[in-house]
Amino acid sequence: MPIHVPITFPRLTEAEMLEVDYAVMKHAFACHRELGRLCDELNYQADLAARLMEVGFDSVVREMPVRVTFCGFEKVYQLDLVVLNRVIYELKTASSITQAHIAQLLNYLLLVGSNRGKIINFRPNSVGSEFVNAPLLPEDRFRYQVRRESWSAPSRLTELVLDLLSDVGAGLEVSLYLQAITWHLGGEEKVDRLLPLQRGNTKLAAQRFHLINDSEAFAMTAFPLSSMRRQQKHLQTLLYLSPLKSIHWINTTVHHLHLLTLTR
């Protein structure tokens, strides 16, 4: 199994989640009152975990590792706080909870097969929080459709993409797929390259690309299907500004894997 989780997370009902969360949040507010709002994240993590254990929570795990492997590639995620082997809490010290924070916790939920978690933010004057739900069942992430449109990428890239999605499923964060593919193509030093951009006779700055060879690059995104045509226009423009001959575009969502080669 390419996703290695120390425990098996149950699927929680809303009532079960709220029962745990009521007790946890009471101590999160106490933590905020006594530590203030300016500590680093790890201090809130340590204090909240200690408070929960002091009142009798029989399982409170800090930084639980979740390991993703793919044919030699490995990436380890750490879940900030796992309470009662059931609920993941992601702790933040930010001005506000952002979509990036929500996407991060959603990625964790999909990785471990859990359906409910929560973000707690200790930086504001009053504790901020937001529930994050992942209604998909783990098997749903393997029911995606593959569509190839003028796809002419080297077979090595095609095999990597299809094998990777087959192993870990769709719907996870783009950076995981990108890092795994980059590792198999020789690593960042070989794949990540700065190329000059030029508009007509006007030389612009250098742009980072992920190269397969000197004339071909690949791009990995997770745009919804409804915006793909609009995004294709921007990617095509970037190709025209670059010295590349083609960009092989890999767009993945929970339900679709879209492979499209853009050429001059």
CSV table of C-alpha atoms in Angstrom, one decimal:
chain,number,residue,atom,x,y,z
A,1,MET,CA,0.0,0.0,0.0
A,2,PRO,CA,1.6,3.3,-1.1
A,3,ILE,CA,0.0,5.4,1.7
A,4,HIS,CA,1.2,4.3,5.2
A,5,VAL,CA,-0.9,5.5,8.2
A,6,PRO,CA,-0.1,4.3,11.8
A,7,ILE,CA,-3.8,3.9,12.6
A,8,THR,CA,-7.1,3.3,10.9
A,9,PHE,CA,-9.3,6.3,11.0
A,10,PRO,CA,-13.0,5.7,11.4
A,11,ARG,CA,-15.7,7.5,9.4
A,12,LEU,CA,-17.3,9.9,11.9
A,13,THR,CA,-20.9,11.1,12.0
A,14,GLU,CA,-21.5,14.8,12.6
A,15,ALA,CA,-22.6,14.1,16.2
A,16,GLU,CA,-19.5,12.0,16.9
A,17,MET,CA,-17.3,14.8,15.6
A,18,LEU,CA,-19.0,17.5,17.7
A,19,GLU,CA,-18.8,15.4,20.8
A,20,VAL,CA,-15.0,15.2,20.6
A,21,ASP,CA,-14.7,18.8,19.4
A,22,TYR,CA,-16.7,20.3,22.2
A,23,ALA,CA,-14.1,19.0,24.7
A,24,VAL,CA,-11.1,19.9,22.6
A,25,MET,CA,-12.2,23.5,21.9
A,26,LYS,CA,-12.8,24.2,25.6
A,27,HIS,CA,-9.1,23.5,26.2
A,28,ALA,CA,-8.1,25.3,23.0
A,29,PHE,CA,-9.7,28.5,24.4
A,30,ALA,CA,-8.0,27.9,27.8
A,31,CYS,CA,-4.7,27.5,26.0
A,32,HIS,CA,-5.2,30.8,24.1
A,33,ARG,CA,-6.1,32.6,27.3
A,34,GLU,CA,-2.9,31.5,29.2
A,35,LEU,CA,-0.4,31.6,26.3
A,36,GLY,CA,-1.8,34.6,24.5
A,37,ARG,CA,-1.9,35.0,20.7
A,38,LEU,CA,1.8,35.5,19.9
A,39,CYS,CA,3.4,32.1,20.5
A,40,ASP,CA,4.7,29.9,17.8
A,41,GLU,CA,2.5,27.0,16.5
A,42,LEU,CA,4.5,24.3,18.3
A,43,ASN,CA,3.9,25.9,21.7
A,44,TYR,CA,0.1,25.8,21.2
A,45,GLN,CA,0.4,22.2,19.9
A,46,ALA,CA,2.4,21.1,23.0
A,47,ASP,CA,0.1,22.9,25.4
A,48,LEU,CA,-3.1,21.7,23.9
A,49,ALA,CA,-1.9,18.1,23.8
A,50,ALA,CA,-0.8,18.3,27.5
A,51,ARG,CA,-4.1,19.8,28.6
A,52,LEU,CA,-6.1,17.0,26.8
A,53,MET,CA,-3.9,14.3,28.4
A,54,GLU,CA,-4.2,15.9,31.8
A,55,VAL,CA,-8.0,15.6,31.7
A,56,GLY,CA,-8.0,11.9,30.7
A,57,PHE,CA,-7.9,11.8,26.9
A,58,ASP,CA,-6.4,8.3,26.4
A,59,SER,CA,-4.8,9.1,23.0
A,60,VAL,CA,-3.4,12.4,21.9
A,61,VAL,CA,-0.7,12.1,19.3
A,62,ARG,CA,1.4,15.1,18.1
A,63,GLU,CA,2.8,15.1,14.5
A,64,MET,CA,1.5,11.7,13.5
A,65,PRO,CA,3.5,10.7,10.3
A,66,VAL,CA,1.7,9.7,7.2
A,67,ARG,CA,4.1,8.3,4.6
A,68,VAL,CA,3.5,8.2,0.8
A,69,THR,CA,5.7,6.0,-1.3
A,70,PHE,CA,5.9,5.3,-5.0
A,71,CYS,CA,8.6,3.1,-6.5
A,72,GLY,CA,11.4,4.6,-4.4
A,73,PHE,CA,10.0,8.0,-4.0
A,74,GLU,CA,8.9,8.9,-0.4
A,75,LYS,CA,7.1,11.9,1.2
A,76,VAL,CA,6.2,12.2,4.8
A,77,TYR,CA,3.3,14.4,6.1
A,78,GLN,CA,2.8,15.2,9.7
A,79,LEU,CA,-0.6,15.6,11.2
A,80,ASP,CA,-0.4,18.2,13.9
A,81,LEU,CA,-2.7,16.6,16.5
A,82,VAL,CA,-4.7,13.4,16.4
A,83,VAL,CA,-7.2,13.1,19.2
A,84,LEU,CA,-8.6,9.7,20.4
A,85,ASN,CA,-7.3,8.1,17.2
A,86,ARG,CA,-10.3,9.7,15.5
A,87,VAL,CA,-10.0,13.4,14.7
A,88,ILE,CA,-7.3,15.3,13.0
A,89,TYR,CA,-6.7,18.9,14.2
A,90,GLU,CA,-4.5,21.2,12.1
A,91,LEU,CA,-3.1,24.1,14.2
A,92,LYS,CA,-2.3,27.5,12.7
A,93,THR,CA,-0.9,30.8,13.8
A,94,ALA,CA,-2.1,33.0,10.9
A,95,SER,CA,-4.0,36.2,10.6
A,96,SER,CA,-6.9,34.2,9.3
A,97,ILE,CA,-7.8,30.7,8.0
A,98,THR,CA,-7.2,30.6,4.3
A,99,GLN,CA,-8.2,28.3,1.4
A,100,ALA,CA,-4.7,27.0,1.4
A,101,HIS,CA,-5.1,25.8,5.0
A,102,ILE,CA,-8.4,24.2,4.2
A,103,ALA,CA,-6.8,22.4,1.2
A,104,GLN,CA,-4.0,21.2,3.4
A,105,LEU,CA,-6.3,19.5,5.9
A,106,LEU,CA,-8.5,18.2,3.1
A,107,ASN,CA,-5.4,16.6,1.6
A,108,TYR,CA,-4.7,14.9,5.0
A,109,LEU,CA,-8.2,13.6,5.3
A,110,LEU,CA,-8.1,12.1,1.8
A,111,LEU,CA,-4.7,10.5,2.5
A,112,VAL,CA,-5.8,8.7,5.6
A,113,GLY,CA,-9.4,8.0,4.6
A,114,SER,CA,-11.0,10.2,7.3
A,115,ASN,CA,-14.0,12.3,6.6
A,116,ARG,CA,-13.9,15.1,9.3
A,117,GLY,CA,-11.3,17.3,10.8
A,118,LYS,CA,-10.8,20.8,12.1
A,119,ILE,CA,-8.4,23.8,11.8
A,120,ILE,CA,-7.7,25.8,15.0
A,121,ASN,CA,-6.1,29.2,14.6
A,122,PHE,CA,-4.5,30.7,17.7
A,123,ARG,CA,-3.2,34.0,16.2
A,124,PRO,CA,-6.4,36.2,16.2
A,125,ASN,CA,-7.6,37.9,19.4
A,126,SER,CA,-10.2,35.2,19.7
A,127,VAL,CA,-9.5,31.6,18.7
A,128,GLY,CA,-10.5,31.0,15.1
A,129,SER,CA,-11.6,27.5,13.8
A,130,GLU,CA,-13.2,25.8,10.8
A,131,PHE,CA,-14.5,22.3,10.2
A,132,VAL,CA,-13.3,20.6,7.1
A,133,ASN,CA,-15.2,17.6,5.6
A,134,ALA,CA,-14.1,15.0,3.0
A,135,PRO,CA,-17.3,13.1,2.1
A,136,LEU,CA,-15.5,10.9,-0.5
A,137,LEU,CA,-14.9,7.3,0.4
A,138,PRO,CA,-11.2,6.2,-0.1
A,139,GLU,CA,-12.2,4.0,-3.1
A,140,ASP,CA,-13.9,7.0,-4.8
A,141,ARG,CA,-10.5,8.5,-5.5
A,142,PHE,CA,-9.6,5.5,-7.8
A,143,ARG,CA,-12.7,5.9,-10.0
A,144,TYR,CA,-11.4,8.8,-12.1
A,145,GLN,CA,-11.7,8.9,-15.9
A,146,VAL,CA,-8.7,9.4,-18.1
A,147,ARG,CA,-8.9,11.6,-21.2
A,148,ARG,CA,-6.1,12.1,-23.7
A,149,GLU,CA,-6.3,15.0,-26.1
A,150,SER,CA,-3.5,15.3,-28.7
A,151,TRP,CA,-1.3,13.8,-26.0
A,152,SER,CA,2.2,13.1,-27.4
A,153,ALA,CA,4.4,13.1,-24.3
A,154,PRO,CA,7.3,10.6,-24.1
A,155,SER,CA,6.2,7.2,-22.9
A,156,ARG,CA,8.2,7.6,-19.7
A,157,LEU,CA,6.1,10.5,-18.5
A,158,THR,CA,2.9,8.9,-19.6
A,159,GLU,CA,3.7,5.7,-17.6
A,160,LEU,CA,4.7,7.7,-14.6
A,161,VAL,CA,1.5,9.7,-14.4
A,162,LEU,CA,-0.8,6.7,-15.0
A,163,ASP,CA,1.1,4.5,-12.5
A,164,LEU,CA,1.2,7.2,-9.9
A,165,LEU,CA,-2.5,7.9,-10.0
A,166,SER,CA,-3.2,4.2,-10.1
A,167,ASP,CA,-1.2,3.7,-6.9
A,168,VAL,CA,-2.2,6.7,-4.7
A,169,GLY,CA,-5.5,7.8,-6.3
A,170,ALA,CA,-6.7,11.2,-7.5
A,171,GLY,CA,-7.7,14.3,-5.6
A,172,LEU,CA,-4.5,14.8,-3.6
A,173,GLU,CA,-2.5,18.0,-3.6
A,174,VAL,CA,-0.7,18.8,-6.8
A,175,SER,CA,2.7,19.2,-5.2
A,176,LEU,CA,2.7,15.5,-4.2
A,177,TYR,CA,2.2,14.3,-7.8
A,178,LEU,CA,4.7,16.9,-9.1
A,179,GLN,CA,7.4,15.9,-6.6
A,180,ALA,CA,7.0,12.2,-7.3
A,181,ILE,CA,7.2,12.7,-11.1
A,182,THR,CA,10.2,15.1,-10.7
A,183,TRP,CA,12.0,12.5,-8.5
A,184,HIS,CA,11.6,9.8,-11.1
A,185,LEU,CA,12.7,12.0,-13.9
A,186,GLY,CA,16.0,12.7,-12.2
A,187,GLY,CA,15.3,15.2,-9.4
A,188,GLU,CA,14.9,18.9,-9.2
A,189,GLU,CA,18.4,19.7,-10.4
A,190,LYS,CA,17.7,18.0,-13.7
A,191,VAL,CA,14.0,18.8,-14.1
A,192,ASP,CA,13.5,22.3,-12.6
A,193,ARG,CA,15.0,24.8,-15.0
A,194,LEU,CA,14.9,28.5,-15.6
A,195,LEU,CA,14.3,29.4,-19.2
A,196,PRO,CA,14.3,32.9,-20.7
A,197,LEU,CA,11.0,34.4,-21.9
A,198,GLN,CA,10.7,36.8,-24.8
A,199,ARG,CA,7.8,38.8,-26.3
A,200,GLY,CA,8.7,39.6,-29.8
A,201,ASN,CA,12.0,41.4,-29.6
A,202,THR,CA,11.5,42.3,-25.9
A,203,LYS,CA,13.5,40.0,-23.6
A,204,LEU,CA,11.7,39.3,-20.4
A,205,ALA,CA,12.9,37.5,-17.2
A,206,ALA,CA,13.5,33.8,-16.7
A,207,GLN,CA,10.6,31.5,-15.9
A,208,ARG,CA,10.8,28.2,-14.1
A,209,PHE,CA,9.7,25.1,-16.0
A,210,HIS,CA,9.7,21.4,-15.4
A,211,LEU,CA,11.6,19.9,-18.3
A,212,ILE,CA,11.5,16.4,-19.8
A,213,ASN,CA,14.2,17.3,-22.2
A,214,ASP,CA,15.6,20.5,-23.7
A,215,SER,CA,12.5,21.3,-25.8
A,216,GLU,CA,9.7,19.7,-23.9
A,217,ALA,CA,8.2,20.6,-20.4
A,218,PHE,CA,5.3,19.3,-18.4
A,219,ALA,CA,2.8,21.2,-16.2
A,220,MET,CA,0.7,19.7,-13.4
A,221,THR,CA,-2.5,21.4,-12.3
A,222,ALA,CA,-5.8,20.7,-10.5
A,223,PHE,CA,-8.2,23.1,-12.3
A,224,PRO,CA,-11.9,22.2,-12.4
A,225,LEU,CA,-13.0,21.0,-15.8
A,226,SER,CA,-15.1,24.1,-16.2
A,227,SER,CA,-12.1,26.4,-16.3
A,228,MET,CA,-9.7,24.2,-18.3
A,229,ARG,CA,-10.3,26.0,-21.7
A,230,ARG,CA,-9.5,29.4,-20.1
A,231,GLN,CA,-6.4,28.0,-18.4
A,232,GLN,CA,-5.3,26.4,-21.6
A,233,LYS,CA,-5.2,29.8,-23.3
A,234,HIS,CA,-2.8,31.1,-20.6
A,235,LEU,CA,-0.6,28.0,-20.8
A,236,GLN,CA,-0.5,28.3,-24.5
A,237,THR,CA,0.6,31.9,-24.2
A,238,LEU,CA,3.4,30.9,-21.8
A,239,LEU,CA,4.6,28.3,-24.3
A,240,TYR,CA,4.8,31.0,-27.1
A,241,LEU,CA,6.9,33.2,-24.9
A,242,SER,CA,9.3,30.4,-24.1
A,243,PRO,CA,11.9,28.6,-26.3
A,244,LEU,CA,10.0,25.3,-25.8
A,245,LYS,CA,8.4,23.3,-28.5
A,246,SER,CA,5.7,21.8,-26.4
A,247,ILE,CA,4.2,21.6,-22.9
A,248,HIS,CA,2.5,18.4,-21.8
A,249,TRP,CA,-0.3,19.4,-19.5
A,250,ILE,CA,-1.5,17.1,-16.8
A,251,ASN,CA,-4.7,18.2,-15.0
A,252,THR,CA,-6.1,16.1,-12.2
A,253,THR,CA,-9.3,16.4,-10.2
A,254,VAL,CA,-11.0,13.8,-8.0
A,255,HIS,CA,-13.0,12.4,-11.0
A,256,HIS,CA,-10.8,13.2,-14.0
A,257,LEU,CA,-7.2,12.9,-15.3
A,258,HIS,CA,-6.9,15.1,-18.4
A,259,LEU,CA,-3.7,14.7,-20.5
A,260,LEU,CA,-3.2,17.4,-23.2
A,261,THR,CA,-0.1,18.3,-25.2
A,262,LEU,CA,0.2,22.0,-26.3
A,263,THR,CA,2.5,22.7,-29.2
A,264,ARG,CA,3.5,25.8,-31.1
